[in-house]
Amino acid sequence: MAGEAPELSAQERAGRAFPVSWDQFHRDCRALTWRLNEVGPFHAVIAITRGGLVPAAIVARELGVRIIDTVCVASYDHDKQGDLQVLKGISEQAMKLGGGTGKGLLIVDDLVDTGKTGKLVREMLPDAHFATVYAKPKGRPLVDTFITEVSQDTWIFFPWDTALSYHPPLRDGAA
Ligand SMILES: O=P(O)(O)OC[C@H]1O[C@H](OP(=O)(O)OP(=O)(O)O)[C@H](O)[C@@H]1O
Ligand code: HPA
Ligand SMILES: [Mg+2]
């Protein structure tokens, strides 16, 4: 409608940018593993794709877990959240390992933001341990273990979504 303000994306609503390098992400995943090592052992890691795949690989390597399954959930189209879609559920084999409720399973994702994705997966595996590398306040209560909290108005830029690029000097008008 004419005169109506355009809908802001989640990233636009989030005023601050928090870019994370591969190095930093690896360090944060290792720090997460230190905490998880106190809680395990775990029979299997369940990665929430796609963002959970990278931390899941690092965490599983550090914890010596060789069984990794995925639950494939899509909600954000770039930075706009739509309805959650479960594109692939948890395998029967992983379900069995978790006794049907997720006991002894470790769910891993890169972050919780509104918590909608985490809530959906927690409902599938109520007794699993849920770990994320980063957490925003709205999603934080859903997570059992995380490393860094960032404010709700922050947008995290992951290294697999970004690339190094030229930045003009301040005197040329760079922000
Ligand atoms: O707490 P929420 O508000 O639900 O947001 C968190 C989810 O959003 C992102 O996934 P996304 O749906 O963008 O898919 P992707 O992992 O494939 O990038 C992120 O990886 C989390 O899974
Ligand atoms: O802050 C974020 N960064 C990247 N992807 C996301 N998906 C939900 N929130 C975020
Ligand atoms: Mg995701």
mmCIF file of C-alpha atoms and ligand atoms in Angstrom:
data_model
loop_
_atom_site.group_PDB
_atom_site.id
_atom_site.type_symbol
_atom_site.label_atom_id
_atom_site.label_comp_id
_atom_site.label_asym_id
_atom_site.label_seq_id
_atom_site.Cartn_x
_atom_site.Cartn_y
_atom_site.Cartn_z
ATOM 1 C CA MET A 1 0.000 0.000 0.000
ATOM 2 C CA ALA A 2 1.254 3.518 -0.797
ATOM 3 C CA GLY A 3 2.920 5.202 2.169
ATOM 4 C CA GLU A 4 3.314 1.981 4.169
ATOM 5 C CA ALA A 5 6.789 1.393 5.522
ATOM 6 C CA PRO A 6 8.540 -1.538 3.801
ATOM 7 C CA GLU A 7 8.879 -4.678 5.915
ATOM 8 C CA LEU A 8 12.303 -4.787 7.523
ATOM 9 C CA SER A 9 14.379 -7.936 7.272
ATOM 10 C CA ALA A 10 15.723 -9.540 10.426
ATOM 11 C CA GLN A 11 19.142 -8.218 9.508
ATOM 12 C CA GLU A 12 17.825 -4.660 9.067
ATOM 13 C CA ARG A 13 16.050 -4.866 12.430
ATOM 14 C CA ALA A 14 19.316 -6.043 13.921
ATOM 15 C CA GLY A 15 21.279 -2.799 13.936
ATOM 16 C CA ARG A 16 24.658 -4.237 14.847
ATOM 17 C CA ALA A 17 26.842 -6.510 12.798
ATOM 18 C CA PHE A 18 28.925 -9.228 14.389
ATOM 19 C CA PRO A 19 31.208 -10.730 11.736
ATOM 20 C CA VAL A 20 32.834 -14.021 12.733
ATOM 21 C CA SER A 21 36.014 -15.307 11.066
ATOM 22 C CA TRP A 22 36.777 -19.011 10.490
ATOM 23 C CA ASP A 23 39.450 -18.756 13.156
ATOM 24 C CA GLN A 24 37.103 -17.277 15.714
ATOM 25 C CA PHE A 25 34.395 -19.779 14.868
ATOM 26 C CA HIS A 26 36.788 -22.699 15.307
ATOM 27 C CA ARG A 27 37.927 -21.322 18.672
ATOM 28 C CA ASP A 28 34.325 -20.824 19.812
ATOM 29 C CA CYS A 29 33.416 -24.389 18.748
ATOM 30 C CA ARG A 30 36.364 -25.757 20.695
ATOM 31 C CA ALA A 31 35.325 -23.743 23.755
ATOM 32 C CA LEU A 32 31.825 -25.194 23.370
ATOM 33 C CA THR A 33 33.303 -28.689 23.299
ATOM 34 C CA TRP A 34 35.127 -28.105 26.584
ATOM 35 C CA ARG A 35 31.779 -27.458 28.220
ATOM 36 C CA LEU A 36 30.055 -30.361 26.480
ATOM 37 C CA ASN A 37 32.783 -32.760 27.547
ATOM 38 C CA GLU A 38 31.574 -32.274 31.134
ATOM 39 C CA VAL A 39 28.022 -33.228 30.177
ATOM 40 C CA GLY A 40 28.498 -36.210 27.783
ATOM 41 C CA PRO A 41 29.224 -38.844 26.645
ATOM 42 C CA PHE A 42 26.862 -38.673 23.694
ATOM 43 C CA HIS A 43 25.815 -41.538 21.430
ATOM 44 C CA ALA A 44 25.409 -39.283 18.394
ATOM 45 C CA VAL A 45 25.390 -35.678 17.227
ATOM 46 C CA ILE A 46 22.314 -34.310 15.452
ATOM 47 C CA ALA A 47 23.165 -31.285 13.286
ATOM 48 C CA ILE A 48 20.437 -28.794 12.428
ATOM 49 C CA THR A 49 21.242 -27.974 8.827
ATOM 50 C CA ARG A 50 22.653 -26.156 7.305
ATOM 51 C CA GLY A 51 24.255 -23.846 9.860
ATOM 52 C CA GLY A 52 24.710 -26.620 12.411
ATOM 53 C CA LEU A 53 26.814 -28.760 10.074
ATOM 54 C CA VAL A 54 30.049 -26.846 10.602
ATOM 55 C CA PRO A 55 29.961 -26.738 14.429
ATOM 56 C CA ALA A 56 28.688 -30.346 14.486
ATOM 57 C CA ALA A 57 31.750 -31.548 12.559
ATOM 58 C CA ILE A 58 34.129 -29.714 14.908
ATOM 59 C CA VAL A 59 32.335 -30.767 18.103
ATOM 60 C CA ALA A 60 32.020 -34.412 16.974
ATOM 61 C CA ARG A 61 35.716 -34.489 16.108
ATOM 62 C CA GLU A 62 36.712 -33.151 19.526
ATOM 63 C CA LEU A 63 34.340 -35.444 21.434
ATOM 64 C CA GLY A 64 35.251 -38.522 19.382
ATOM 65 C CA VAL A 65 31.646 -39.041 18.226
ATOM 66 C CA ARG A 66 31.410 -40.781 14.849
ATOM 67 C CA ILE A 67 27.647 -40.966 14.380
ATOM 68 C CA ILE A 68 26.240 -37.757 12.981
ATOM 69 C CA ASP A 69 22.703 -37.299 11.752
ATOM 70 C CA THR A 70 20.904 -34.274 10.371
ATOM 71 C CA VAL A 71 17.557 -32.652 10.826
ATOM 72 C CA CYS A 72 16.995 -30.341 7.886
ATOM 73 C CA VAL A 73 15.002 -27.233 8.777
ATOM 74 C CA ALA A 74 14.570 -24.129 6.634
ATOM 75 C CA SER A 75 13.051 -20.890 7.796
ATOM 76 C CA TYR A 76 15.160 -17.904 6.789
ATOM 77 C CA ASP A 77 15.325 -16.939 3.134
ATOM 78 C CA HIS A 78 18.603 -15.016 3.390
ATOM 79 C CA ASP A 79 17.556 -12.843 6.364
ATOM 80 C CA LYS A 80 13.725 -12.988 6.334
ATOM 81 C CA GLN A 81 12.126 -15.632 8.520
ATOM 82 C CA GLY A 82 9.159 -17.460 7.052
ATOM 83 C CA ASP A 83 7.318 -20.595 8.147
ATOM 84 C CA LEU A 84 9.495 -23.414 9.419
ATOM 85 C CA GLN A 85 9.811 -26.327 7.030
ATOM 86 C CA VAL A 86 11.193 -29.696 8.091
ATOM 87 C CA LEU A 87 12.765 -30.969 4.884
ATOM 88 C CA LYS A 88 14.209 -34.110 6.490
ATOM 89 C CA GLY A 89 13.518 -35.600 9.902
ATOM 90 C CA ILE A 90 15.844 -37.485 12.250
ATOM 91 C CA SER A 91 16.772 -40.977 11.051
ATOM 92 C CA GLU A 92 15.204 -44.054 12.600
ATOM 93 C CA GLN A 93 18.651 -45.273 13.656
ATOM 94 C CA ALA A 94 19.461 -42.059 15.547
ATOM 95 C CA MET A 95 15.999 -42.064 17.118
ATOM 96 C CA LYS A 96 16.671 -45.587 18.409
ATOM 97 C CA LEU A 97 20.037 -44.526 19.835
ATOM 98 C CA GLY A 98 18.226 -41.831 21.785
ATOM 99 C CA GLY A 99 15.587 -44.280 23.072
ATOM 100 C CA GLY A 100 12.884 -42.427 21.162
ATOM 101 C CA THR A 101 13.188 -39.252 23.254
ATOM 102 C CA GLY A 102 16.733 -38.152 22.439
ATOM 103 C CA LYS A 103 18.392 -39.223 25.696
ATOM 104 C CA GLY A 104 22.179 -39.216 25.191
ATOM 105 C CA LEU A 105 21.945 -37.321 21.888
ATOM 106 C CA LEU A 106 23.560 -33.941 21.262
ATOM 107 C CA ILE A 107 21.733 -31.446 19.024
ATOM 108 C CA VAL A 108 24.051 -28.810 17.537
ATOM 109 C CA ASP A 109 23.249 -25.558 15.728
ATOM 110 C CA ASP A 110 25.238 -22.445 14.951
ATOM 111 C CA LEU A 111 22.859 -20.137 16.856
ATOM 112 C CA VAL A 112 19.457 -19.548 18.353
ATOM 113 C CA ASP A 113 17.784 -16.278 17.429
ATOM 114 C CA THR A 114 14.000 -16.231 17.995
ATOM 115 C CA GLY A 115 14.286 -19.851 19.146
ATOM 116 C CA LYS A 116 11.683 -21.125 16.653
ATOM 117 C CA THR A 117 14.024 -23.638 14.997
ATOM 118 C CA GLY A 118 15.417 -24.879 18.300
ATOM 119 C CA LYS A 119 11.925 -25.267 19.773
ATOM 120 C CA LEU A 120 10.795 -27.398 16.858
ATOM 121 C CA VAL A 121 13.785 -29.742 17.117
ATOM 122 C CA ARG A 122 13.536 -29.927 20.917
ATOM 123 C CA GLU A 123 9.951 -31.115 20.512
ATOM 124 C CA MET A 124 11.255 -33.987 18.349
ATOM 125 C CA LEU A 125 13.943 -34.911 20.931
ATOM 126 C CA PRO A 126 12.818 -33.631 24.353
ATOM 127 C CA ASP A 127 15.566 -35.425 26.326
ATOM 128 C CA ALA A 128 18.467 -34.482 24.056
ATOM 129 C CA HIS A 129 21.117 -31.924 25.046
ATOM 130 C CA PHE A 130 20.895 -28.804 22.861
ATOM 131 C CA ALA A 131 24.099 -26.826 22.186
ATOM 132 C CA THR A 132 24.693 -23.758 20.048
ATOM 133 C CA VAL A 133 27.757 -21.621 19.552
ATOM 134 C CA TYR A 134 25.889 -18.294 19.806
ATOM 135 C CA ALA A 135 22.615 -17.365 21.483
ATOM 136 C CA LYS A 136 20.364 -14.322 21.350
ATOM 137 C CA PRO A 137 18.160 -13.606 24.420
ATOM 138 C CA LYS A 138 14.848 -14.792 22.904
ATOM 139 C CA GLY A 139 16.224 -18.230 22.074
ATOM 140 C CA ARG A 140 18.578 -18.611 25.006
ATOM 141 C CA PRO A 141 16.166 -20.397 27.392
ATOM 142 C CA LEU A 142 15.911 -23.256 24.889
ATOM 143 C CA VAL A 143 19.648 -23.950 24.855
ATOM 144 C CA ASP A 144 21.429 -26.145 27.397
ATOM 145 C CA THR A 145 24.980 -25.066 26.499
ATOM 146 C CA PHE A 146 26.282 -22.145 24.420
ATOM 147 C CA ILE A 147 29.403 -20.019 24.309
ATOM 148 C CA THR A 148 28.628 -16.400 23.440
ATOM 149 C CA GLU A 149 25.469 -14.370 23.934
ATOM 150 C CA VAL A 150 24.853 -11.503 21.536
ATOM 151 C CA SER A 151 22.075 -8.935 21.789
ATOM 152 C CA GLN A 152 18.808 -9.489 19.944
ATOM 153 C CA ASP A 153 19.558 -6.514 17.690
ATOM 154 C CA THR A 154 22.813 -8.059 16.452
ATOM 155 C CA TRP A 155 23.141 -9.925 13.157
ATOM 156 C CA ILE A 156 25.849 -12.574 13.153
ATOM 157 C CA PHE A 157 27.720 -12.940 9.865
ATOM 158 C CA PHE A 158 29.147 -16.440 9.572
ATOM 159 C CA PRO A 159 32.362 -17.089 7.634
ATOM 160 C CA TRP A 160 30.601 -19.362 5.118
ATOM 161 C CA ASP A 161 28.213 -16.500 4.229
ATOM 162 C CA THR A 162 30.859 -13.825 3.820
ATOM 163 C CA ALA A 163 34.031 -13.057 1.848
ATOM 164 C CA LEU A 164 36.954 -10.685 2.303
ATOM 165 C CA SER A 165 36.438 -7.558 0.252
ATOM 166 C CA TYR A 166 38.013 -4.132 -0.220
ATOM 167 C CA HIS A 167 36.952 -1.480 2.289
ATOM 168 C CA PRO A 168 37.536 2.177 1.303
ATOM 169 C CA PRO A 169 39.494 4.413 3.753
ATOM 170 C CA LEU A 170 37.539 6.577 6.196
ATOM 171 C CA ARG A 171 38.540 9.837 4.488
ATOM 172 C CA ASP A 172 36.810 8.603 1.303
ATOM 173 C CA GLY A 173 33.513 8.309 3.116
ATOM 174 C CA ALA A 174 33.626 4.783 4.461
ATOM 175 C CA ALA A 175 31.291 4.243 7.383
HETATM 176 O O1 LIG B 1 16.155 -19.185 16.354
HETATM 177 P P1 LIG B 1 15.644 -18.931 14.973
HETATM 178 O O2 LIG B 1 15.033 -17.563 14.818
HETATM 179 O O3 LIG B 1 14.736 -20.010 14.464
HETATM 180 O O4 LIG B 1 16.908 -18.855 14.005
HETATM 181 C C1 LIG B 1 18.013 -19.716 14.109
HETATM 182 C C2 LIG B 1 18.123 -20.582 12.885
HETATM 183 O O5 LIG B 1 18.217 -19.758 11.717
HETATM 184 C C3 LIG B 1 19.353 -20.136 10.954
HETATM 185 O O6 LIG B 1 19.026 -21.165 10.053
HETATM 186 P P2 LIG B 1 18.312 -20.907 8.646
HETATM 187 O O7 LIG B 1 16.849 -21.190 8.750
HETATM 188 O O8 LIG B 1 18.699 -19.539 8.151
HETATM 189 O O9 LIG B 1 18.892 -22.005 7.680
HETATM 190 P P3 LIG B 1 20.413 -22.413 7.380
HETATM 191 O O10 LIG B 1 20.942 -23.002 8.646
HETATM 192 O O11 LIG B 1 20.270 -23.406 6.292
HETATM 193 O O12 LIG B 1 21.156 -21.175 6.969
HETATM 194 C C4 LIG B 1 20.322 -20.667 11.987
HETATM 195 O O13 LIG B 1 21.257 -21.565 11.386
HETATM 196 C C5 LIG B 1 19.431 -21.396 12.969
HETATM 197 O O14 LIG B 1 19.170 -22.721 12.552
HETATM 198 O O1 HPA B 2 22.079 -13.451 13.327
HETATM 199 C C1 HPA B 2 21.951 -14.327 12.430
HETATM 200 N N1 HPA B 2 22.958 -14.555 11.520
HETATM 201 C C2 HPA B 2 22.865 -15.490 10.545
HETATM 202 N N2 HPA B 2 21.789 -16.258 10.379
HETATM 203 C C3 HPA B 2 20.761 -16.097 11.247
HETATM 204 N N3 HPA B 2 19.588 -16.751 11.304
HETATM 205 C C4 HPA B 2 18.893 -16.213 12.320
HETATM 206 N N4 HPA B 2 19.602 -15.234 12.938
HETATM 207 C C5 HPA B 2 20.793 -15.147 12.276
HETATM 208 MG MG MG B 3 20.025 -23.131 10.549
#
